[in-house]
Every structure is written in C-alpha cells, then in structure tokens.
Short mmCIF file of C-alpha atoms in Angstrom, two decimals:
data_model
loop_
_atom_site.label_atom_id
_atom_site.label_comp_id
_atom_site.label_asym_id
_atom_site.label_seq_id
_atom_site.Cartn_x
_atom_site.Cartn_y
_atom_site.Cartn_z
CA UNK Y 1 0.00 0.00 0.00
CA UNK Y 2 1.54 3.10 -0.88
CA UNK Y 3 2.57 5.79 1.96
CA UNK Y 4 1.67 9.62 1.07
CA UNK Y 5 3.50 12.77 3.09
CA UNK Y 6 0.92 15.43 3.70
CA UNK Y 7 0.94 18.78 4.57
CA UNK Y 8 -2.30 20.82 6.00
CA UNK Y 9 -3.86 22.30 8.42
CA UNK Y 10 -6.55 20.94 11.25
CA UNK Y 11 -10.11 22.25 12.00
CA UNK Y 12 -8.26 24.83 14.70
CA UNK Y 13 -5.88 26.22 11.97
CA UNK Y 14 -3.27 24.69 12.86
CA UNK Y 15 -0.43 23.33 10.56
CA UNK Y 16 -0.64 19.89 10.37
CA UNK Y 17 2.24 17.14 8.96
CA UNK Y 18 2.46 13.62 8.98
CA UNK Y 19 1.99 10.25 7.32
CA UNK Y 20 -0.67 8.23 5.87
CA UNK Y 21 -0.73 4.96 3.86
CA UNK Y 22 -3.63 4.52 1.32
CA UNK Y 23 -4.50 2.90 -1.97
CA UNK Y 24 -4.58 5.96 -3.72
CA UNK Y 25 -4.15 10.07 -2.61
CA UNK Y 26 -8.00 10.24 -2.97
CA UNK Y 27 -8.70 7.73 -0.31
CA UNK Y 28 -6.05 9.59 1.64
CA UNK Y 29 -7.17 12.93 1.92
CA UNK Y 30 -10.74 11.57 2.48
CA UNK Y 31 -9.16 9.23 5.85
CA UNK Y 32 -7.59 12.52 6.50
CA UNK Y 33 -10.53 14.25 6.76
CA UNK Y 34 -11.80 11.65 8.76
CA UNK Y 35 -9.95 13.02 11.60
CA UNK Y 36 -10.08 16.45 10.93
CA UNK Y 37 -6.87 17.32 8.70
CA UNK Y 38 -7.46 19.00 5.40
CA UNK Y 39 -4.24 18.42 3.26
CA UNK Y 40 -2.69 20.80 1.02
CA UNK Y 41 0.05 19.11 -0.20
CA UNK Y 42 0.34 15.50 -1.12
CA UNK Y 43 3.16 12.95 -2.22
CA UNK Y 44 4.25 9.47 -2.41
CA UNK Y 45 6.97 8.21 -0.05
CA UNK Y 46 9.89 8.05 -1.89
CA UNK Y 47 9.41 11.86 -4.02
CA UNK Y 48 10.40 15.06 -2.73
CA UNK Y 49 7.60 17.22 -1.20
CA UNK Y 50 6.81 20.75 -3.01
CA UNK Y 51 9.50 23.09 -2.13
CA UNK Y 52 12.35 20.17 -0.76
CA UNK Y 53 15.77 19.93 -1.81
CA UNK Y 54 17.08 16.89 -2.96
CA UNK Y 55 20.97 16.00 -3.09
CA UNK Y 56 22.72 14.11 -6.06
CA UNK Y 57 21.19 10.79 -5.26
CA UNK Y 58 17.53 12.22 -5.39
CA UNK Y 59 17.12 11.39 -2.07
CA UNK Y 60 15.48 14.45 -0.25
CA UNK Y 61 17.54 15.84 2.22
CA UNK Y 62 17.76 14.74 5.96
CA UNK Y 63 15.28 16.95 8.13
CA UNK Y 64 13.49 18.12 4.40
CA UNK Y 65 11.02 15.85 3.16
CA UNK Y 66 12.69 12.87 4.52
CA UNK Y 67 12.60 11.88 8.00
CA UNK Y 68 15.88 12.04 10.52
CA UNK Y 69 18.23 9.10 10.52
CA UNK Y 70 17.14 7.18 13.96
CA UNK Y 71 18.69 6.74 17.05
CA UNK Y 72 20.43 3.44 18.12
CA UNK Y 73 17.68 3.54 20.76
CA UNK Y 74 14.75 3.43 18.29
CA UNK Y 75 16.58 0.80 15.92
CA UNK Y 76 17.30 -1.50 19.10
CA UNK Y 77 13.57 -1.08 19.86
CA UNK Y 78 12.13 -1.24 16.22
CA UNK Y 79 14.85 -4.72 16.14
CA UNK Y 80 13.10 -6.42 19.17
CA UNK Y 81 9.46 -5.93 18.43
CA UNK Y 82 10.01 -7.15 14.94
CA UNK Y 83 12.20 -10.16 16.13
CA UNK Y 84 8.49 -10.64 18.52
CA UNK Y 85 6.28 -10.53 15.83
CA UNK Y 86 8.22 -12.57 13.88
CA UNK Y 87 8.41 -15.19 16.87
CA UNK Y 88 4.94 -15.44 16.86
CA UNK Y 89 4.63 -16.02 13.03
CA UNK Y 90 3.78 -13.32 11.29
CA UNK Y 91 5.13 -13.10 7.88
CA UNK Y 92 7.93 -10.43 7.54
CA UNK Y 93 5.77 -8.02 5.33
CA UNK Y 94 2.89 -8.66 8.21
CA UNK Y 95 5.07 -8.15 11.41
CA UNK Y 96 6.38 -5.07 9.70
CA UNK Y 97 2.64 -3.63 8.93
CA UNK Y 98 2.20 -4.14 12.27
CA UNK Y 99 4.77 -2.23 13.75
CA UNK Y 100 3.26 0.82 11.03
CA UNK Y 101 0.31 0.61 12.62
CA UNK Y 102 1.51 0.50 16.34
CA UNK Y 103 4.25 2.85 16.62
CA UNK Y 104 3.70 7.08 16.63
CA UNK Y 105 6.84 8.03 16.08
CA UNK Y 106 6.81 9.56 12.89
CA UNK Y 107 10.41 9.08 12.09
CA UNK Y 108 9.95 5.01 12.59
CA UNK Y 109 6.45 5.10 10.98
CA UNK Y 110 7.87 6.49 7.53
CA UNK Y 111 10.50 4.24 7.51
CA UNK Y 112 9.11 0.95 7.98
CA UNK Y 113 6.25 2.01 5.59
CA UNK Y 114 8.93 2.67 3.63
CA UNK Y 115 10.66 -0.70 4.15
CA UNK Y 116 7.59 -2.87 3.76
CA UNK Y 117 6.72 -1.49 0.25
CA UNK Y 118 10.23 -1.95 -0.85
CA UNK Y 119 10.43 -5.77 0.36
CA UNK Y 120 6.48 -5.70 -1.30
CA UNK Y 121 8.08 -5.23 -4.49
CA UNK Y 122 10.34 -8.52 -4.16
CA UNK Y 123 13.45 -6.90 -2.40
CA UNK Y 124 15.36 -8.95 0.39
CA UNK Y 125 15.24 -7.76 3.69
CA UNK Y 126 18.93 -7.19 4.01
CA UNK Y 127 19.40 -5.42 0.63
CA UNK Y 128 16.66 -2.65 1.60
CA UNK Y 129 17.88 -2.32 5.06
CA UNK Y 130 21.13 -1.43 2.73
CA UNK Y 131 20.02 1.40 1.31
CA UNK Y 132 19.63 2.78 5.03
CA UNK Y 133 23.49 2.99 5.84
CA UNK Y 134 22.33 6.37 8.42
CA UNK Y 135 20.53 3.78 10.64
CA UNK Y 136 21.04 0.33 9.82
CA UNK Y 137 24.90 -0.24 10.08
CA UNK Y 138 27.33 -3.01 8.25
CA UNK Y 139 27.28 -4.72 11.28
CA UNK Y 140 23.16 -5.04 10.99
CA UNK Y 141 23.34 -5.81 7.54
CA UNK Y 142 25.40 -9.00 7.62
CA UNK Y 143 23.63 -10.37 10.36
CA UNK Y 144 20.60 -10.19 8.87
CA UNK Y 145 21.71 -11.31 5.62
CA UNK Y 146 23.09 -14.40 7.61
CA UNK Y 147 20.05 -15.01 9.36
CA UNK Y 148 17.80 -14.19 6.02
CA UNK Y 149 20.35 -17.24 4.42
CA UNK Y 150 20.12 -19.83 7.26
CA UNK Y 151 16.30 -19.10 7.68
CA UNK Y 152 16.51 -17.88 11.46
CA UNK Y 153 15.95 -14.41 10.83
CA UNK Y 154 14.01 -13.93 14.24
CA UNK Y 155 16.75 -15.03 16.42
CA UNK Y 156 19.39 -13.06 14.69
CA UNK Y 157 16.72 -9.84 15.16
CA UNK Y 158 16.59 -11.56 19.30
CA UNK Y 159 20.55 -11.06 19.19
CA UNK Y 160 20.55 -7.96 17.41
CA UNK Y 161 18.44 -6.14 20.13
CA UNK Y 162 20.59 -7.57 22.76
CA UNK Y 163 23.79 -6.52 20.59
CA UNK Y 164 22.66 -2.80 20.24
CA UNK Y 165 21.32 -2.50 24.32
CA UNK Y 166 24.19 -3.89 25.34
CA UNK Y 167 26.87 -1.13 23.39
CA UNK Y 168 23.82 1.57 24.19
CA UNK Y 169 24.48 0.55 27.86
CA UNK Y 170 28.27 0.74 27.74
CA UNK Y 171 28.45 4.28 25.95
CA UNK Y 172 26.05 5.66 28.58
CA UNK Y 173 28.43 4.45 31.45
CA UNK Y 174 30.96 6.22 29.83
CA UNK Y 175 29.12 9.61 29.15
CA UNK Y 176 27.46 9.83 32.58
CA UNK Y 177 31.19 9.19 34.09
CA UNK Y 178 32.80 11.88 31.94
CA UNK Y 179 29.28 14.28 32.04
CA UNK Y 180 29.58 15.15 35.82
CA UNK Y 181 33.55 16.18 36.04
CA UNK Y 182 33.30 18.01 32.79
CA UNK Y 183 30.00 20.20 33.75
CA UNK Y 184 32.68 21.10 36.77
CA UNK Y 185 35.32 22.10 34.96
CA UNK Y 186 33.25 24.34 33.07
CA UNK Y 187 31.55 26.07 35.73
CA UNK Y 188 34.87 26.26 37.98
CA UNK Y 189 37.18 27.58 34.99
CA UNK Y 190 34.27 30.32 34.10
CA UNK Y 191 33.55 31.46 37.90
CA UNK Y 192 37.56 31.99 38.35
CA UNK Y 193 37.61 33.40 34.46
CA UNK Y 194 34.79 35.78 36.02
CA UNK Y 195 36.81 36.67 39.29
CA UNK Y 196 40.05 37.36 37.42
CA UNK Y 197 38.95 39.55 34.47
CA UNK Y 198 36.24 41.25 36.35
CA UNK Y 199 36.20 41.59 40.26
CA UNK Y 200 39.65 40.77 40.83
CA UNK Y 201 41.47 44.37 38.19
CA UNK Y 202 38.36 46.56 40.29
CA UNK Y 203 39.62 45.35 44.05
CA UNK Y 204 43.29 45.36 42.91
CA UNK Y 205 43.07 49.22 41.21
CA UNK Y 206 43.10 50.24 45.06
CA UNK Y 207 46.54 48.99 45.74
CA UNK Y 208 48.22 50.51 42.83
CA UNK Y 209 46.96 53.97 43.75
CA UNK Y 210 48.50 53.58 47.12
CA UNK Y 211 51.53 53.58 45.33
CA UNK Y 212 53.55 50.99 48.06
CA UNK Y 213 55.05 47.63 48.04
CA UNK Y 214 52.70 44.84 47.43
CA UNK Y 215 53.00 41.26 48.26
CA UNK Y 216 54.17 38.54 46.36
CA UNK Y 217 51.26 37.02 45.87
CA UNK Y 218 49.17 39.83 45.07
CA UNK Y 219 51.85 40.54 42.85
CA UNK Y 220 51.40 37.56 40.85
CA UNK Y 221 47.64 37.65 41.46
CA UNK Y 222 47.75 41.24 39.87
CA UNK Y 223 50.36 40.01 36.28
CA UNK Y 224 47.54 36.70 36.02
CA UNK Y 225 44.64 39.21 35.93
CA UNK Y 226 45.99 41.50 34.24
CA UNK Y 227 47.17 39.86 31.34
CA UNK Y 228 43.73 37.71 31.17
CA UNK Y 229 41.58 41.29 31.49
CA UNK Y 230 43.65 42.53 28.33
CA UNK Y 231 44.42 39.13 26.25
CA UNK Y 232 40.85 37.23 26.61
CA UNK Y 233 40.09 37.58 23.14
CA UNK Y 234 43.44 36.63 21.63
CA UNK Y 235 43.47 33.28 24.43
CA UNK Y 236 39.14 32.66 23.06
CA UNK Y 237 40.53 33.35 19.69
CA UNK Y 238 43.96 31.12 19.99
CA UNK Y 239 41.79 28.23 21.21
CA UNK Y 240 38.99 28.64 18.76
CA UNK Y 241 41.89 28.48 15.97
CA UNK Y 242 43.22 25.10 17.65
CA UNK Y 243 40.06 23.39 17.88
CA UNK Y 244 39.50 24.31 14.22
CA UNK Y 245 43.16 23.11 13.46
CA UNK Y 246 43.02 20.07 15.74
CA UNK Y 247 39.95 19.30 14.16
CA UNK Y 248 40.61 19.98 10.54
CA UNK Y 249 44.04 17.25 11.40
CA UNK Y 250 41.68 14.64 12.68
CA UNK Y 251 39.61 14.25 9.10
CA UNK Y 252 42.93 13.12 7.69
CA UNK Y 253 43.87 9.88 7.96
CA UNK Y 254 47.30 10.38 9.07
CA UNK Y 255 45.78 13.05 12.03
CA UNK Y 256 43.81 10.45 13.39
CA UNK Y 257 46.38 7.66 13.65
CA UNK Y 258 48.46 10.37 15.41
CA UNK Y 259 45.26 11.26 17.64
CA UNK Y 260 44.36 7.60 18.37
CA UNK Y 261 47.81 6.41 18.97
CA UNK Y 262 48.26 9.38 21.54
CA UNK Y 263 44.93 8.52 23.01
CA UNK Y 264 46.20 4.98 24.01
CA UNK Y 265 49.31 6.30 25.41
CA UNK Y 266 47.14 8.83 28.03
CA UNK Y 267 47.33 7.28 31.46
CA UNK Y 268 44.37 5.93 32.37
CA UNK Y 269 42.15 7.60 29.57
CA UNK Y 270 44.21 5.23 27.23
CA UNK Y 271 43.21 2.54 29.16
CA UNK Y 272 39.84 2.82 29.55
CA UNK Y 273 39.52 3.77 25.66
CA UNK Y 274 41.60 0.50 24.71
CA UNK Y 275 39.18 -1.52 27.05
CA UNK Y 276 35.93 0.02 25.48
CA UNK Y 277 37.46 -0.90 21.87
CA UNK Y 278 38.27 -4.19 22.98
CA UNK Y 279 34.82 -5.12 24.26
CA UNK Y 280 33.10 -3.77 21.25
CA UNK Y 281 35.61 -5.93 19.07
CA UNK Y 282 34.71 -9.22 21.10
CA UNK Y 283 31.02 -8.57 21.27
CA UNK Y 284 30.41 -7.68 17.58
CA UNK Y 285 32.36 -10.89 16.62
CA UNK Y 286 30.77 -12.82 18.53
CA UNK Y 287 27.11 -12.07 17.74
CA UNK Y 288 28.07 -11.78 14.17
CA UNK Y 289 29.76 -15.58 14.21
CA UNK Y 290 26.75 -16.75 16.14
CA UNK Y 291 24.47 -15.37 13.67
CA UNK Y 292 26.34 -17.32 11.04
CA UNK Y 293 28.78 -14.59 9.33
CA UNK Y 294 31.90 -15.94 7.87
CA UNK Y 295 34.94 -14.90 9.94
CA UNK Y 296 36.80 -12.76 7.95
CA UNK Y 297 33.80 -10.92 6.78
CA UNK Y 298 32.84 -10.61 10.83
CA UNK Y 299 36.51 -9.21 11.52
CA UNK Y 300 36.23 -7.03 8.50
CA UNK Y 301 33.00 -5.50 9.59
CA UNK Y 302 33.70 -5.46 13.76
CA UNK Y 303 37.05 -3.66 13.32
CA UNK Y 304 35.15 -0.31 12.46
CA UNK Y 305 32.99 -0.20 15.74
CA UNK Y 306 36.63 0.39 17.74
CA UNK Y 307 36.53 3.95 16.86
CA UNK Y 308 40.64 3.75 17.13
CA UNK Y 309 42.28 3.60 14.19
CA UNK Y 310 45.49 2.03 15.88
CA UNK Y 311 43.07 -1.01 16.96
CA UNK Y 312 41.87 -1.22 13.60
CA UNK Y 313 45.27 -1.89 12.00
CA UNK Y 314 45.99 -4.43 13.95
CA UNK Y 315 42.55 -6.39 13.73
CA UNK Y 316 43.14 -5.80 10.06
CA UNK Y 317 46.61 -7.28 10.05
CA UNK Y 318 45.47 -10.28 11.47
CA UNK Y 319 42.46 -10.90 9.18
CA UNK Y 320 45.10 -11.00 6.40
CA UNK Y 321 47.20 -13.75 8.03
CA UNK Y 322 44.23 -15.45 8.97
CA UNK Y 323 43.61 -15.57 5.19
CA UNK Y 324 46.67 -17.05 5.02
CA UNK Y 325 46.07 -19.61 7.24
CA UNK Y 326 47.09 -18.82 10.70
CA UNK Y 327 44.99 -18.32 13.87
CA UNK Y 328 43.69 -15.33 15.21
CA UNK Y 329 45.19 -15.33 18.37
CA UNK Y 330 48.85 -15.26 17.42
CA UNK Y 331 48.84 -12.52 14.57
CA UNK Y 332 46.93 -9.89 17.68
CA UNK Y 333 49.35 -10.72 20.22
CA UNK Y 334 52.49 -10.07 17.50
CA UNK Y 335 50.59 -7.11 17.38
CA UNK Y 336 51.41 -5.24 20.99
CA UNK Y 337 48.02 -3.84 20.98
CA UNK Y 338 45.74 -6.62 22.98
CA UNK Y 339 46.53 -7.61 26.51
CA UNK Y 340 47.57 -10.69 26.98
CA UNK Y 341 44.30 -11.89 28.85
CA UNK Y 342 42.59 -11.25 25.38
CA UNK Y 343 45.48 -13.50 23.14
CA UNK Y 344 45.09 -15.82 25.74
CA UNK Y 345 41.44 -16.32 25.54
CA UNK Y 346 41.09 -16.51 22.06
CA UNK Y 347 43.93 -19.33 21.82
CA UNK Y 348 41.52 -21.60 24.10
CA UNK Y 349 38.19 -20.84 22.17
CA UNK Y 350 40.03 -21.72 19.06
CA UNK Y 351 41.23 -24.68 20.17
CA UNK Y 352 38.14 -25.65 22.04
CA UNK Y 353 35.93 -24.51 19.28
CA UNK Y 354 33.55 -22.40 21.15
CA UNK Y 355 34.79 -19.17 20.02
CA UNK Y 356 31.61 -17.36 19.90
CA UNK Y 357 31.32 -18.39 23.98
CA UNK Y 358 34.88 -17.34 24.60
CA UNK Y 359 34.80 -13.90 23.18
CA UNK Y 360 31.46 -12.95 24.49
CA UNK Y 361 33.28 -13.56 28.13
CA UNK Y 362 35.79 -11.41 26.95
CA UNK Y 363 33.25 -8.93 25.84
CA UNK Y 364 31.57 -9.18 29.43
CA UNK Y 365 35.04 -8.89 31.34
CA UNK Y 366 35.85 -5.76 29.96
CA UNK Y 367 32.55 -4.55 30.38
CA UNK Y 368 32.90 -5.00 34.04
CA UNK Y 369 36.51 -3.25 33.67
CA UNK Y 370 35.27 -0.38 32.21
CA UNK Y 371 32.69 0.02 34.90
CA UNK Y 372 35.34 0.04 38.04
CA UNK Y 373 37.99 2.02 36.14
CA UNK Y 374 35.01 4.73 35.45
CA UNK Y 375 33.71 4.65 38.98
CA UNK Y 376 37.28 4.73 40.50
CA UNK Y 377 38.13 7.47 38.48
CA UNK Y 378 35.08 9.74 39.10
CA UNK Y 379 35.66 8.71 42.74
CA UNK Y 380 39.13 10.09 42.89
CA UNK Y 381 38.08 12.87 40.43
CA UNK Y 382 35.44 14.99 42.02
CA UNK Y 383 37.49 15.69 45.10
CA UNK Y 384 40.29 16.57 43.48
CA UNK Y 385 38.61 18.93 41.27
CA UNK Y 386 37.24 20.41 44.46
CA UNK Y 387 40.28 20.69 46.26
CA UNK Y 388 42.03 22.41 43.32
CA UNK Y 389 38.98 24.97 43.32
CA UNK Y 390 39.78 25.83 46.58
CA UNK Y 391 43.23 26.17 46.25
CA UNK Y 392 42.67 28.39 44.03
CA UNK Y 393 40.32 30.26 45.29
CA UNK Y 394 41.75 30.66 48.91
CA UNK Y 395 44.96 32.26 46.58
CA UNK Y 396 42.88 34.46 45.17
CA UNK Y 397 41.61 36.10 48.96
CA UNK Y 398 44.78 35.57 50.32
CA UNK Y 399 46.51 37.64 47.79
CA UNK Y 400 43.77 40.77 48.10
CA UNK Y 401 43.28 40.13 52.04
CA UNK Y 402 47.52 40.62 52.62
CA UNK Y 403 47.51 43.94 51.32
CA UNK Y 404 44.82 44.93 53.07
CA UNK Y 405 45.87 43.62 56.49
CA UNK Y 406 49.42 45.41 56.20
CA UNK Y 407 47.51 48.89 54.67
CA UNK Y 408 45.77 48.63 58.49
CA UNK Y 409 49.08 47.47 60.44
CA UNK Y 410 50.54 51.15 58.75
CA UNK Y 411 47.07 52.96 60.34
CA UNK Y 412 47.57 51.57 63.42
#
C-alpha cells in the first residue's frame, strides 16, 4: 500500500504534517478528513515534497522531506518488536505492517512504511535495510543477511536487540562518568575566568593607587589578571583556531592515527579507551559468528565499531594472516596492541571450538573493567577537582586580604 506525506492544516488552523498509507491520494485525503486534517500538499513516499531539496542521489535531504536518521535507541527497539512478531509467526511483510500501525513516532512510521513497500516489491530484507546505511549499520546488515540465508531471521533480530542495548548501555556508562567532572570544569574555569577579568582588576586598582610595596602574591595575582583582562580575546581566539586546526588534522587519515595512537598512550584515559574498543571488538564478533557470518567478513566488519584507528590496524593485520592460514590469536598478540588476557582467551576458544562463547566472556570482562575504572576514576576525580577549586580560590583572597591587612598594620 503506498505511503503519502501530507501537509495541512486541522479544523483549529493549525499546521498539520504527517503520514498516511492509502491505496490511492484520494482515499487519503478523504481518511484525513476523517480526523479532521485538510491536506494541502500530497506525495508518495519516496518523491520530494513541493519546495524540498534533494541532493545528487535524489534522495530528499535529511530533516526536508525525509525523516531524521534514527537513534540506536529506536533501531534497538524497532529490532526487538520485529524479532516478537516474527516469533509469533507473522510473515515479515505482516510483522512489519504491524509495527506501522503500532508505533507514533513519525520518524519510525515512515521508515518501515517505507521498508515494507520496498520488500512488497520482491526486495530482500537485508538489501533494503542497505540502502539505510544512516541507521542500519554493516554490522546489521550481515547479520541479517546471515540469518535471512540460514532461515533464522528472528533469532538473529533476538541477538541484534541484545547486541545494540548492550553497546547503548556501555556508551552511557561512559558519558554519565565523563558528564559530571566536565560540567565542573566548566563552571569552575568560568567562575575563576569571572573573578580574574572582572572583580579581581576593580579590588586590585586600590593597591596601585597607594603607590607601596605589594606582596608577592598579590603581585602575581595582579600580572595573572591582568594579562587575562587585556588578552581574553586573543586566548578565546587562539583556542577557537586550535580546535579548528586540531579538528581539521583529525579528518585526515594520518591526524587520526596520530590522535588515536596518543589517546592509548594517556594514562588511564588510554586505558579505559583500549578496554571500550576491545569489548566492542569481542562482542560484535561474537554475535556476528553466532548469527552465522563468515569470519573474515565478521573481523572485517567489527574492526570499524573500535573507533581507534590504531586497533583497527591491527585487527586488520590479522584478518590478512588469517587468510593465510594462521589463527587469530597469534597474529593480535604479534601485534602489541591486545593484553595478553585477550590472546590468551582466544587461543583456548580456538582450540576448544567455542569461540563465539569465549569472546562474548571477553566482551563481558571488559565490560565489568570499564565500569570500576570509570567509577574509580570519578571517585578520585570529584574531590580533586574540588580541592584544586579551593586552592585556588583561597589564593585568590589571600593575595587581596595581605595587602589589606598590612595597609591597616601602617594605620595603626
């Protein structure tokens, strides 16, 4: 059944937007009607609405006329409830209208409509879901593919949701630990940016007028402010340009080895990013080899989600002597870049055959890892952040109070 985009307005006057699947834009605007929407412009999924952009492919462009790529949160979701419906034996085309009827997201709503047409007009699941790279990764694709070929496409969905809650969980560990400290830093470095460009050159004009000896530390309290009061723009400006440049270095390929090869090397930030690379390595390969995917395509695909191009090399130098006919084990430990634990592991799943078993452990043991380093670190983290505040701070009212106490001892 064909899926329209409207635009209107309700019975209130209000402008109204939204979906609607139909056997023909007649019937549509009469269901719209229905519920009190009077549509003023109408097209079929897949064509760009009156006024929209389109880029070279003819696609419309995101956020005009085509709906926002998804969030891994509303593919994990849209994955499970179609790996349900398929459990309970709905054709694929079925369980899919279904979840078009159910859901009121618009976002999900358009693109399954979408999806079920395409699949209506004798496209594979997997080769559709291909033409979605914005929300339905490599990783998905393969796996579904797989399960499409062995005929267990519901449990590979069933893994898939697991898969995709699992890394959802471990990036939000990480962004709550860092979200807290960072928010600090932020309001700390802007309340003693405030103090020393602002109150600090207003309480400090005093002493200068008095024309005596200052200090030391209102000395130095004095140079600091003053050179932050009168250089602020060129310090906003200088770091502004090294973002830009930092970040202009990092879209070449030889900036980011340089940037992830640092990273690794930064105590304790190294090692938690090394850990969260690792356990995305072992728990993409292993769904992906449960699901059926041949080995070196599974390595091939699962080296991307490391987000460390460092990693990546590695992985990728031992997928080429695995295709030469060694083991994986022995080609990552040659490679420095896996603790031993990890080598170690492998070697026994290989030679025990459950490999899929072994590096889901390893998966959940660095999962675990990355949990106590985070909450160790945020532990140690906040107090020290507070007790460098007040360092600080009690600097900054030592340095005006001495001059003031001594301008007192010379009344008295």
């Amino acid at each position: 059944m064909p899926v329209y985009h409207y635009k209107g307005y309700r019975n209130d006057g209000g402008a109204a937007t939204g979906i609607i699947d139909a056997e023909s834009p007649k019937i549509a605007r009469v269901k719209l009607r229905k519920v009190g929407v009077f549509p003023t412009d109408m097209v079929e999924q897949g064509s760009a609405m009156p006024g929209s952009t389109t880029g070279i492919s003819g696609r419309p462009s995101a956020g005009i006329g085509r709906s926002p790529a998804l969030s891994t949160t509303d593919v994990a979701m849209m994955t499970r409830q179609l790996a349900t419906l398929l459990v309970a034996g709905l054709p694929l085309v079925d369980a899919i209208g279904v979840m078009v009827d159910q859901t009121e997201k618009k976002s999900v709503k358009s693109l399954m409509a979408d999806i079920r047409e395409k699949i209506r007009g004798g496209a594979s699941y997997s080769s559709v879901l291909e033409a979605y790279p914005r929300e339905f990764s490599q990783i998905y694709v393969h796996m579904v593919r797989a399960g499409e070929a062995s005929g267990a496409l519901d449990q590979i969905l069933f893994r898939l949701a697991e898969f995709l809650e699992k890394q959802l969980a471990l990036k939000h560990k990480v962004t709550n630990a860092v979200l807290y400290p960072a928010l600090m830093m932020i309001v700390g470095v802007s309340v003693l940016f405030f103090l020393m460009t602002f109150v600090v050159p207003k309480i400090t004009a005093v002493f200068i007028s008095l024309k005596q000896a200052l200090p030391w530390p209102t000395v130095i309290l004095m140079s600091v402010s003053h050179f932050l009061a009168d250089y602020w723009a060129v310090i906003l400006g200088g770091l502004a340009l090294a973002i830009w440049a930092v970040r202009r270095a990092m879209k070449t390929d030889a900036g980011q080895l340089t940037a992830d090869r640092w990273l690794l090397k930064v105590p304790l930030i190294g090692e938690v990013s090394r850990m969260v690379a690792i356990s995305r390595l072992t728990s993409t390969l292993s769904t992906m080899l449960a699901s059926g995917v041949q080995l070196l395509d599974a390595m091939d695909v699962a080296k991307r989600v490391m987000s460390n191009r460092v990693l990546e090399q590695a992985v990728e130098g031992a997928r080429q002597n695995i295709r030469e006919g060694e083991t994986i084990a022995e080609p990552l430990k040659r490679s420095g870049e896996f603790p031993a634990l990890v080598t170690h592991m492998i070697a026994v799943g290989e030679k025990s055959g459950e490999m899929e078993e072994m590096l889901r452990r390893i998966g959940n043991i660095y999962d675990g890892e990355v949990e106590r380093v985070i909450t160790r670190f945020t532990s140690l983290l906040e107090p020290i952040m507070i007790l460098v505040m007040g360092v600080l701070v009690f600097f900054i009212v030592v340095a005006i109070l001495l001059p003031i106490f001594e301008m007192g001892q010379m009344v008295g």
